[in-house]
GROMACS .gro file of C-alpha atoms in nm:
model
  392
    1UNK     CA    1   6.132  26.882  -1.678
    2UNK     CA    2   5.886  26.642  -1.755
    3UNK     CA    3   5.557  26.620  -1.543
    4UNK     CA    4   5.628  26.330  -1.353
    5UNK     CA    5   5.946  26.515  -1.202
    6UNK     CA    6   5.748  26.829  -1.115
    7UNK     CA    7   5.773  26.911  -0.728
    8UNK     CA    8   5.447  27.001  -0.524
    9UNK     CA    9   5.454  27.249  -0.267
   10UNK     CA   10   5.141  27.126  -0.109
   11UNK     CA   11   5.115  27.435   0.198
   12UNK     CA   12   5.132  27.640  -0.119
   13UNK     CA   13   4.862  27.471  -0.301
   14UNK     CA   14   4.643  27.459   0.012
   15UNK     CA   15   4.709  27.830   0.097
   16UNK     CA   16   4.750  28.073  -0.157
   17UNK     CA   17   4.497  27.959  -0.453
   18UNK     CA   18   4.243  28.208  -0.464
   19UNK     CA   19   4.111  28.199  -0.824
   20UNK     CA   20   3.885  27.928  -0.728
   21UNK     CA   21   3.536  27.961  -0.529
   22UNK     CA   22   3.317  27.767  -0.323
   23UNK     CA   23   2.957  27.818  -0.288
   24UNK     CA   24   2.719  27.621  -0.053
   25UNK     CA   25   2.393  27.488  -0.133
   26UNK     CA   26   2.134  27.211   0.015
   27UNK     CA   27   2.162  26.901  -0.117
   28UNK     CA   28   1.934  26.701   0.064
   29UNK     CA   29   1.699  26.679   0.393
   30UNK     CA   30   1.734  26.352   0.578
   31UNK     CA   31   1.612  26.150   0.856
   32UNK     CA   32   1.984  25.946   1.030
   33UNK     CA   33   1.876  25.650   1.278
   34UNK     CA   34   2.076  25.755   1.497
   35UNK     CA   35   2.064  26.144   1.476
   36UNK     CA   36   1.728  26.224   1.367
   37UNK     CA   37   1.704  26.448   1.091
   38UNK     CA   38   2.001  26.600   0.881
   39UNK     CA   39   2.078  26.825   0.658
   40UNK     CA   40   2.306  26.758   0.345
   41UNK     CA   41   2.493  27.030   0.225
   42UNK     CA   42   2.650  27.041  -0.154
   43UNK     CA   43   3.010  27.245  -0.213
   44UNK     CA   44   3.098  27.328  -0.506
   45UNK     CA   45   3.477  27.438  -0.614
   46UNK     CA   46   3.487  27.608  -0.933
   47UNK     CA   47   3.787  27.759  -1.058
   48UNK     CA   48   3.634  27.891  -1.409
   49UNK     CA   49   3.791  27.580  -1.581
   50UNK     CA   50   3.631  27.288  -1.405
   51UNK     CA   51   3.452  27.232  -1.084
   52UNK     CA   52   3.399  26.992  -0.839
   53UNK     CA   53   3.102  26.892  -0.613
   54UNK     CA   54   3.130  26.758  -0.265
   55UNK     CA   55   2.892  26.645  -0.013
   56UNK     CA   56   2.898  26.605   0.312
   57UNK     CA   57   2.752  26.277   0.351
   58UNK     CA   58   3.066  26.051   0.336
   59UNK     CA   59   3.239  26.359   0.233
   60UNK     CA   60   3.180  26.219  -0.170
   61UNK     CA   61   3.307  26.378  -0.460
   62UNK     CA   62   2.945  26.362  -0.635
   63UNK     CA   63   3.097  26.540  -0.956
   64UNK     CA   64   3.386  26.666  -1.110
   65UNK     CA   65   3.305  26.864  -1.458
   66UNK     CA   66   3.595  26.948  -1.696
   67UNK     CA   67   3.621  27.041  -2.134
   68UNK     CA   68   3.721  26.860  -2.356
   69UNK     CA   69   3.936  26.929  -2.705
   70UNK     CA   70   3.630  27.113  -2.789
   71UNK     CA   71   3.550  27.313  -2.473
   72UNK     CA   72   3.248  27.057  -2.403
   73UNK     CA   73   3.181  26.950  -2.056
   74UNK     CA   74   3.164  26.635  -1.957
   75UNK     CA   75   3.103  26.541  -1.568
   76UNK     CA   76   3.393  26.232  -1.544
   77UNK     CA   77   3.296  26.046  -1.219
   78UNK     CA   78   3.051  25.783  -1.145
   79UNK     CA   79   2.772  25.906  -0.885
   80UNK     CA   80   2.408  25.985  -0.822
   81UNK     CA   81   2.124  26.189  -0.884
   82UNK     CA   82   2.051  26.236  -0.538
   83UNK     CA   83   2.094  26.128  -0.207
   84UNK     CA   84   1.932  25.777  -0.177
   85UNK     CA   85   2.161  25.627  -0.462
   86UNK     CA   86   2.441  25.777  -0.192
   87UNK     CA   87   2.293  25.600   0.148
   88UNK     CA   88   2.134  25.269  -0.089
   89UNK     CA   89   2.304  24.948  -0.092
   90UNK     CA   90   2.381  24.941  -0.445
   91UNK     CA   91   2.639  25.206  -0.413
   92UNK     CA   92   2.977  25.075  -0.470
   93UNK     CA   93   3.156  25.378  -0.245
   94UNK     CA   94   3.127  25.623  -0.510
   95UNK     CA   95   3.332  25.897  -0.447
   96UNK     CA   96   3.362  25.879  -0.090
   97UNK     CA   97   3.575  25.903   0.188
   98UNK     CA   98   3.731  25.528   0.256
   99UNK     CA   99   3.841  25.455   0.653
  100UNK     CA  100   3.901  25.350   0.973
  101UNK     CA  101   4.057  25.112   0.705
  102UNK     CA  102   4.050  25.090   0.340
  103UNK     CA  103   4.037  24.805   0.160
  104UNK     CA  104   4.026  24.428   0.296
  105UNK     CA  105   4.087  24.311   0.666
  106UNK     CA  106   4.123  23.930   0.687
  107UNK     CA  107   3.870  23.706   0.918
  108UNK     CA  108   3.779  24.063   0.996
  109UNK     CA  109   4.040  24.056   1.270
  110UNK     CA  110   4.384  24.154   1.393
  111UNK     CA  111   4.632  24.086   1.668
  112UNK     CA  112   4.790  24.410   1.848
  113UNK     CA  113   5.032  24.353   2.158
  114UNK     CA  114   4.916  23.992   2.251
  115UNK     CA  115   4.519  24.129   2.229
  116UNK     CA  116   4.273  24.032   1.956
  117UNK     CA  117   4.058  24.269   1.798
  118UNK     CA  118   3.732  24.165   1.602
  119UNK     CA  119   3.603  24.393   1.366
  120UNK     CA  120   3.263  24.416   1.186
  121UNK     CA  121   3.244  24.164   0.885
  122UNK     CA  122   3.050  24.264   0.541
  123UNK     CA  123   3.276  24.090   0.254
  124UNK     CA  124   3.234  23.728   0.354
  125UNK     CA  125   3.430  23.678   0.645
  126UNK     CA  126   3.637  23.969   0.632
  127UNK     CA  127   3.595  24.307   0.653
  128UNK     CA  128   3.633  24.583   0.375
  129UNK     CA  129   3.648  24.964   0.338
  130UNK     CA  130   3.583  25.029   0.718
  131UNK     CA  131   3.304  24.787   0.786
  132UNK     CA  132   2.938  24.777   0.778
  133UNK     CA  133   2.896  25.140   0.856
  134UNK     CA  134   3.262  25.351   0.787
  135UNK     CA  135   3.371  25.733   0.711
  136UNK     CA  136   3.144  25.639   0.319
  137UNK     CA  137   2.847  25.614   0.558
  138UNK     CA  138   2.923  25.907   0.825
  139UNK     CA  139   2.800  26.264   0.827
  140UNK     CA  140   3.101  26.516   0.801
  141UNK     CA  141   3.109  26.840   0.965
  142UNK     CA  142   3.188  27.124   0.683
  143UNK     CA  143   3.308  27.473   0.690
  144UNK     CA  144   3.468  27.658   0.407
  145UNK     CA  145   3.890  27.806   0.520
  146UNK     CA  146   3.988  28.112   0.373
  147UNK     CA  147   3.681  28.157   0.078
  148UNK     CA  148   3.904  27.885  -0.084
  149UNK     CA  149   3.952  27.558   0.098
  150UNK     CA  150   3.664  27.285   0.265
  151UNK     CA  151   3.764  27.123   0.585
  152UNK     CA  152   3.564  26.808   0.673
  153UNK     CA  153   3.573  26.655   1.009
  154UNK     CA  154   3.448  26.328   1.130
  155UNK     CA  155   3.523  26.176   1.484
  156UNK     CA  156   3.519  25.795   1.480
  157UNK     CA  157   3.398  25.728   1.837
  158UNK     CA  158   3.614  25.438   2.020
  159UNK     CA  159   3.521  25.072   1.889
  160UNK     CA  160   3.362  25.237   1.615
  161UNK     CA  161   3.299  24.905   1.383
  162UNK     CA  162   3.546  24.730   1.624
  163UNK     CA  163   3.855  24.950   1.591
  164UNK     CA  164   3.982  25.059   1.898
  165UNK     CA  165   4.051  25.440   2.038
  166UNK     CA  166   3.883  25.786   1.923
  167UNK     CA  167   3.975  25.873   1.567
  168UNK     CA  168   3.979  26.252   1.462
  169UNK     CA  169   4.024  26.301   1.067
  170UNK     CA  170   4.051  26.640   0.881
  171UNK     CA  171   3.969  26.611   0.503
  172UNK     CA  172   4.083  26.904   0.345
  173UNK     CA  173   3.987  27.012  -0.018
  174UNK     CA  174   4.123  27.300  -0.250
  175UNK     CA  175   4.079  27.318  -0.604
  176UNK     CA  176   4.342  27.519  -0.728
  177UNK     CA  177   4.365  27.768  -1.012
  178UNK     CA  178   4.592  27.534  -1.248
  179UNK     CA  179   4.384  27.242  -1.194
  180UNK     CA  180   4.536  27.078  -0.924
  181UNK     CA  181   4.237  26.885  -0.693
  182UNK     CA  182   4.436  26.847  -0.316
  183UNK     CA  183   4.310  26.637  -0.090
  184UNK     CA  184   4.509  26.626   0.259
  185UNK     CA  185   4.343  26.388   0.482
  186UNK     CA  186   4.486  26.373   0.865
  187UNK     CA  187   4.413  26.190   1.150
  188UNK     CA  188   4.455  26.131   1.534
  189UNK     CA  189   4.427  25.881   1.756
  190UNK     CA  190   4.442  25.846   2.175
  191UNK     CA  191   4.477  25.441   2.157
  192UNK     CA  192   4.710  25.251   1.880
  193UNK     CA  193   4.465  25.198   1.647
  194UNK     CA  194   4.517  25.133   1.222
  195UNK     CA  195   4.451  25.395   0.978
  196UNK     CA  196   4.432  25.385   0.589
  197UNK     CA  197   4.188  25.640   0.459
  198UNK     CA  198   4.166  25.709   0.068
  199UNK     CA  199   3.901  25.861  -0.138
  200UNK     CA  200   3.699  25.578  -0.382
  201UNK     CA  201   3.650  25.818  -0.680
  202UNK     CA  202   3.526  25.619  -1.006
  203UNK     CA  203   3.671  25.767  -1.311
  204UNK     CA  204   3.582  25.812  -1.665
  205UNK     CA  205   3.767  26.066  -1.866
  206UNK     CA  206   3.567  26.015  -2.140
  207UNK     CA  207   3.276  26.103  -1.970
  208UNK     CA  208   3.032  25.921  -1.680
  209UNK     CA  209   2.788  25.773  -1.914
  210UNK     CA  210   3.036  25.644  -2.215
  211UNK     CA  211   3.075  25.310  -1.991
  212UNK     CA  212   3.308  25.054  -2.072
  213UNK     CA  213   3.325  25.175  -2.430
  214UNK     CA  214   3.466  25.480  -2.320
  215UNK     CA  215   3.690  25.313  -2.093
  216UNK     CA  216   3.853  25.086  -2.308
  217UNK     CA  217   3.993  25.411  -2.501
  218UNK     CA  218   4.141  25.514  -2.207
  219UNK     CA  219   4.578  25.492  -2.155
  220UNK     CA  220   4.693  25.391  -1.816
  221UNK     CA  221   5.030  25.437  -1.649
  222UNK     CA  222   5.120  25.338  -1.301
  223UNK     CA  223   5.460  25.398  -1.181
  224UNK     CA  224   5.530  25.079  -0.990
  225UNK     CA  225   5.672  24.695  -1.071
  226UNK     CA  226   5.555  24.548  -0.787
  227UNK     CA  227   5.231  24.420  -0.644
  228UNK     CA  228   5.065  24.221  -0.352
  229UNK     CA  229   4.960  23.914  -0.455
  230UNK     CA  230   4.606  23.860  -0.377
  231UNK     CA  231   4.461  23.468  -0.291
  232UNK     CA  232   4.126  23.464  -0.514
  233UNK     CA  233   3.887  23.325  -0.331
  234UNK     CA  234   3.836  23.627  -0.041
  235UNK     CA  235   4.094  23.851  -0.245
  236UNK     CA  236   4.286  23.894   0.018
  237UNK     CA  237   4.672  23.922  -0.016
  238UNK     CA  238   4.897  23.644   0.021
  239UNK     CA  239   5.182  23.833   0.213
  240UNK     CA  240   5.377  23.780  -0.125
  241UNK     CA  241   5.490  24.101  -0.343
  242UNK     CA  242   5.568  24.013  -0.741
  243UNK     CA  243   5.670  24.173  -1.060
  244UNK     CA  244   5.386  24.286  -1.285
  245UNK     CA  245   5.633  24.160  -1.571
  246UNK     CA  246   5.441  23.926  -1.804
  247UNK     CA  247   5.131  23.995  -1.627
  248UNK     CA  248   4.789  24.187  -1.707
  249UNK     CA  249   4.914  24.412  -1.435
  250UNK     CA  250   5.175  24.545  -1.592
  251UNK     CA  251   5.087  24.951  -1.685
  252UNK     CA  252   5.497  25.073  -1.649
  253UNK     CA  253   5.418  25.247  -1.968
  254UNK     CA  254   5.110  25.341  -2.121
  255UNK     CA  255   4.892  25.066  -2.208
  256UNK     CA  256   4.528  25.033  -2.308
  257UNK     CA  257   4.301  24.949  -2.028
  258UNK     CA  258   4.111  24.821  -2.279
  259UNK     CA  259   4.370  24.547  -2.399
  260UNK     CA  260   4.453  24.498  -2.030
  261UNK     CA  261   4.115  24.402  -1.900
  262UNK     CA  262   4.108  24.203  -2.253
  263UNK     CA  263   4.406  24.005  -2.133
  264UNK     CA  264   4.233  23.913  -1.799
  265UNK     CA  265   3.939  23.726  -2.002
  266UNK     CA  266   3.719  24.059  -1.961
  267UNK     CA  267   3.743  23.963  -1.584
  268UNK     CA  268   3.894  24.311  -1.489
  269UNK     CA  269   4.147  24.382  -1.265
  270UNK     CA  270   4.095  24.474  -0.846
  271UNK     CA  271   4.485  24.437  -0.733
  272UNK     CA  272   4.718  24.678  -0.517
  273UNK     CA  273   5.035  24.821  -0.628
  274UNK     CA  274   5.320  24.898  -0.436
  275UNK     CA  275   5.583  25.208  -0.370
  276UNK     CA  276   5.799  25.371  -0.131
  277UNK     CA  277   5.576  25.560   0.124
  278UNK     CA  278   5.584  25.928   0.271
  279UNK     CA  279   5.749  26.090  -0.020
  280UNK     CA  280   5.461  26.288  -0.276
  281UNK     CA  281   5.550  26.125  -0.592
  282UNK     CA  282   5.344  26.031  -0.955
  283UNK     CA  283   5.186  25.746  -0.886
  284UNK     CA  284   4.972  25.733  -1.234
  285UNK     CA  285   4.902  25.912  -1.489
  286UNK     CA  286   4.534  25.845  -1.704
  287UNK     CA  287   4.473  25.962  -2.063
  288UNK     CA  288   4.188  25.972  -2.327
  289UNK     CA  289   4.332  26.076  -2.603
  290UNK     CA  290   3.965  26.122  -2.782
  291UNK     CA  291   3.892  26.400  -2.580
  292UNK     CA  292   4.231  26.532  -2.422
  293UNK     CA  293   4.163  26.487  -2.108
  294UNK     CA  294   4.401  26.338  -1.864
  295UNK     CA  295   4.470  26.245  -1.488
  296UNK     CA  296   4.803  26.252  -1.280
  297UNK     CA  297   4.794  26.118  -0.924
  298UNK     CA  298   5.043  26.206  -0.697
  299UNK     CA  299   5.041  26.004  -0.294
  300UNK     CA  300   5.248  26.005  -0.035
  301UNK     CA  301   5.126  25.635   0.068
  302UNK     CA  302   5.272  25.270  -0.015
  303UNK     CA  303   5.049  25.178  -0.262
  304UNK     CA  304   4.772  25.234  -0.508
  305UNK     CA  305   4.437  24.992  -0.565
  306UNK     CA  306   4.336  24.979  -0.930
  307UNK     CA  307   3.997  24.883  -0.957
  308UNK     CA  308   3.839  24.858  -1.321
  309UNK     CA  309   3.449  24.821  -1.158
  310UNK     CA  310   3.437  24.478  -1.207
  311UNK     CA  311   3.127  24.394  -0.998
  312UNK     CA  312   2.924  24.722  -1.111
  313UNK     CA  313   2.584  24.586  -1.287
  314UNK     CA  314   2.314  24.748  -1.319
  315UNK     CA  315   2.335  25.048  -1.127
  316UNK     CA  316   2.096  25.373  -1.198
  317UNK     CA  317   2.346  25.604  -1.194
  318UNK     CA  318   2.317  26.005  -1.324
  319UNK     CA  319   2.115  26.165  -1.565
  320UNK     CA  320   1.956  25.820  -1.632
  321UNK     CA  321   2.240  25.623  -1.669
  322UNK     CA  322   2.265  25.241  -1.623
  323UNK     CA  323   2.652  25.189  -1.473
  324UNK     CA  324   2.762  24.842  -1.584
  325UNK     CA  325   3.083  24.636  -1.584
  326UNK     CA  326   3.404  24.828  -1.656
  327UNK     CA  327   3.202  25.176  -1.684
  328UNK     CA  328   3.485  25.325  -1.527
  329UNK     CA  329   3.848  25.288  -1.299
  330UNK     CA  330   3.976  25.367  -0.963
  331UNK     CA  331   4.255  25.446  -0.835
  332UNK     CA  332   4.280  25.426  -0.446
  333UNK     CA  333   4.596  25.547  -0.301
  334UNK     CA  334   4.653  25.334   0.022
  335UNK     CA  335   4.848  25.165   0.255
  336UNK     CA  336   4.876  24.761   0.162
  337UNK     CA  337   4.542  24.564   0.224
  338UNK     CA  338   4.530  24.352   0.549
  339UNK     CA  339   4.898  24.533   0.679
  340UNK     CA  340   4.688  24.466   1.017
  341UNK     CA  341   4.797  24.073   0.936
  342UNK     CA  342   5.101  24.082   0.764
  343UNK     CA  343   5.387  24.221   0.954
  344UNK     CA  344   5.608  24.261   0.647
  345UNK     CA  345   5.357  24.500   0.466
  346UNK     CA  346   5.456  24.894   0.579
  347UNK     CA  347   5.302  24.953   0.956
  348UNK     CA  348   4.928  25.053   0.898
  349UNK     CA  349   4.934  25.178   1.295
  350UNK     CA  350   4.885  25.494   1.417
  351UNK     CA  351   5.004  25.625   1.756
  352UNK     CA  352   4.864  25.825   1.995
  353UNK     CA  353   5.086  26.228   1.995
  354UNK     CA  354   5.164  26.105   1.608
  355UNK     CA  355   4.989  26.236   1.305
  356UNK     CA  356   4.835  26.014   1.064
  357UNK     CA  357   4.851  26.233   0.664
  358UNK     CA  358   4.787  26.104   0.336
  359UNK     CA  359   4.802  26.401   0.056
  360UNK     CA  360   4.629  26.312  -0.260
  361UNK     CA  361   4.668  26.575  -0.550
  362UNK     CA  362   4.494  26.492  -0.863
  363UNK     CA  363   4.621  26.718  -1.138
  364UNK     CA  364   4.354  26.763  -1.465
  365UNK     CA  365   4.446  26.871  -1.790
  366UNK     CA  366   4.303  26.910  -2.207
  367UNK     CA  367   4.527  26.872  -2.428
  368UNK     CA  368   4.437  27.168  -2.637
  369UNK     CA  369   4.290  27.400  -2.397
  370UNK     CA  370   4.640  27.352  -2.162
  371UNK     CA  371   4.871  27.686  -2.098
  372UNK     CA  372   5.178  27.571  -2.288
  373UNK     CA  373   5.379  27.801  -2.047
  374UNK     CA  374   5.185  27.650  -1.734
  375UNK     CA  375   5.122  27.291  -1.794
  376UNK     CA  376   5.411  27.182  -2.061
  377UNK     CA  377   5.375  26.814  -2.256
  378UNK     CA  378   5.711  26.715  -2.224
  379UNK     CA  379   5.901  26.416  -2.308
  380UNK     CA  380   5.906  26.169  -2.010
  381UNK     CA  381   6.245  26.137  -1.850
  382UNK     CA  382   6.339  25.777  -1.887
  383UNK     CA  383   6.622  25.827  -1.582
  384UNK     CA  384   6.271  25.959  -1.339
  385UNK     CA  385   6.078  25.643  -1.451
  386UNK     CA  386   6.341  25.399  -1.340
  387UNK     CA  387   6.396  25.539  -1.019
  388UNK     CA  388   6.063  25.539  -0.903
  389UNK     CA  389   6.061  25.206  -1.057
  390UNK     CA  390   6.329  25.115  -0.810
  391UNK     CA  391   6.207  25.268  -0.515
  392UNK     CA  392   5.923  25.049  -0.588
   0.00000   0.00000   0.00000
């Protein structure tokens, strides 16, 4: 069975993973505008392997340290030193927690039931990744679940940023013994409001501070053939889904990101893939083959936003470290941008009594440091890729 075809149980990977730990430490003291002063807490997840820090402060994945080939650690995500690179305006949503809405809402604005709603503009005039102040910007509440899982909570108050009704979201975390990183994220409304929460991790698997050298090494695979077609002024979609055949777009088997962002002039790519929703599936799978490491990314959502840091420039990052252009990739499991506009897109709208839930599972492995009985390289099924090509 090849690793795309593998089946999560996710209440079993939430529940019954207790190899891993998570400690609690102070990450930073803070004065909020509108709270006074806070403090911000640091969890780490370690499993013995790898480990993973998490704030509370946008609920951001700060870290996430793994080997390589060589048992070396490298820390593979984009992030700060401390605190004020998290709350400055330079930071480009590193790591955190993306919502009311991910992603772009056109003329910052949306008609529900005959009743427009205006929203809080800071892209031009639209409105991205929850506004001027979203979940990125919030302070979570934290507790640690059974010694081995971290529930966040944030309530988005009603009108929060313009969106209507009170939003409760969970964000649960548990790193699991076989290297699994699940992230179940669920909300609630009590007015019909939209919902599309992701996380905004930046990748590098060849570690944070190799930059766009190290990201050109990388192999990408997404398993979709379809994408919304974005109009590239705003970058907002066009309503219109296409075939990434013949395009830069096209990742259906491994392919350099390196001779993909080559074949968009160096320009990068920022575009939104599409799939069937509510069934966990692969949605991508990232390789360096320098150092063995690799990503799968399972969803449950329509769609996926790969994002090759195209607008990243001079950023003082960790450990010293200048982030520039194409220093690393995201991948942003979502709903389609602007669904709010286009009523083809899948429904973005959340009911009152219903449950919003998005499950991300990022699965980590080395090549040579892998249990062969646990974590098998296995031929890809050809049959598995072209059905979740067609289900696209």
């Amino acid at each position: 069975m090849a690793e795309e075809d593998k089946q999560l149980n996710i209440d079993e990977l939430m529940m019954h993973n207790f190899a891993s730990t998570i400690t609690k430490s102070c990450y930073a003291n803070i004065i909020m505008p509108d709270i006074g002063p806070v403090e911000i807490d640091k969890y780490t997840l370690d499993n013995g392997f790898m480990s993973v820090d998490i704030i509370n402060y946008g609920s951001t994945i700060t870290s996430i340290r793994l080997p390589d080939n060589d048992n070396r650690q490298s820390d593979i995500v984009l992030g700060f030193d401390d605190i004020h690179g998290y709350m400055s305006a330079k930071n480009p949503y590193f790591g955190s927690i993306i919502g009311r809405v991910a992603n772009r809402i056109s003329e910052a604005s949306y008609e529900y039931n005959g009743f427009k709603h205006y929203l809080s503009k800071n892209c031009g005039p639209n409105t991205l990744h929850g506004g001027v102040r979203g979940f990125d910007k919030k302070i979570w509440n934290a507790q640690i679940v059974n010694h081995n899982a971290l529930w966040m909570t944030y309530t988005s108050p009603d009108l929060e940023e313009g969106f209507p009704g009170d939003l409760e979201v969970i964000a649960k975390y548990v790193l699991t013994h076989d290297n699994y990183l699940v992230l179940r994220i669920t909300a609630s409304t009590n007015k019909v409001t939209p919902v599309n929460i992701t996380n905004h991790s930046y990748f590098n698997l060849a570690g944070h501070e190799t930059g766009s050298e190290g990201l050109y090494d990388h192999d990408l695979k997404i398993f979709s053939n379809k994408y919304t077609e974005l109009e590239q002024e705003f970058m907002v979609p066009t309503g219109r889904v296409l075939s990434v055949k013949n395009t830069a777009y096209d990742f259906r088997k491994f392919t350099s990101v390196g001779d993909a962002i080559k074949n968009t002039e160096f320009k990068g790519i920022d575009i939104n893939y599409c799939f069937a929703k509510d069934t966990l599936k692969t949605i991508a799978r990232l390789k360096h083959p320098a150092s063995g490491r690799s990503l799968q990314l399972y969803s449950n959502q329509s769609g996926v936003q790969l994002y090759t840091s195209n607008y990243v420039e001079n950023i003082q990052g960790k450990k010293g470290v200048v982030y520039q252009k194409h220093s690393a990739l995201c991948l942003e499991p979502q709903g389609y941008p602007d669904a709010v506009n286009i009523k083809k897109f899948p429904s973005p709208w959340l009911y009152p009594k219903d449950i919003y839930e998005h499950i991300i599972v990022y699965k980590f492995r080395v090549e040579k440091l892998a249990d062969s009985e646990n974590e098998p390289e296995k031929q890809e099924a050809k049959g598995k890729e072209e059905k979740e090509e067609a289900a696209s």
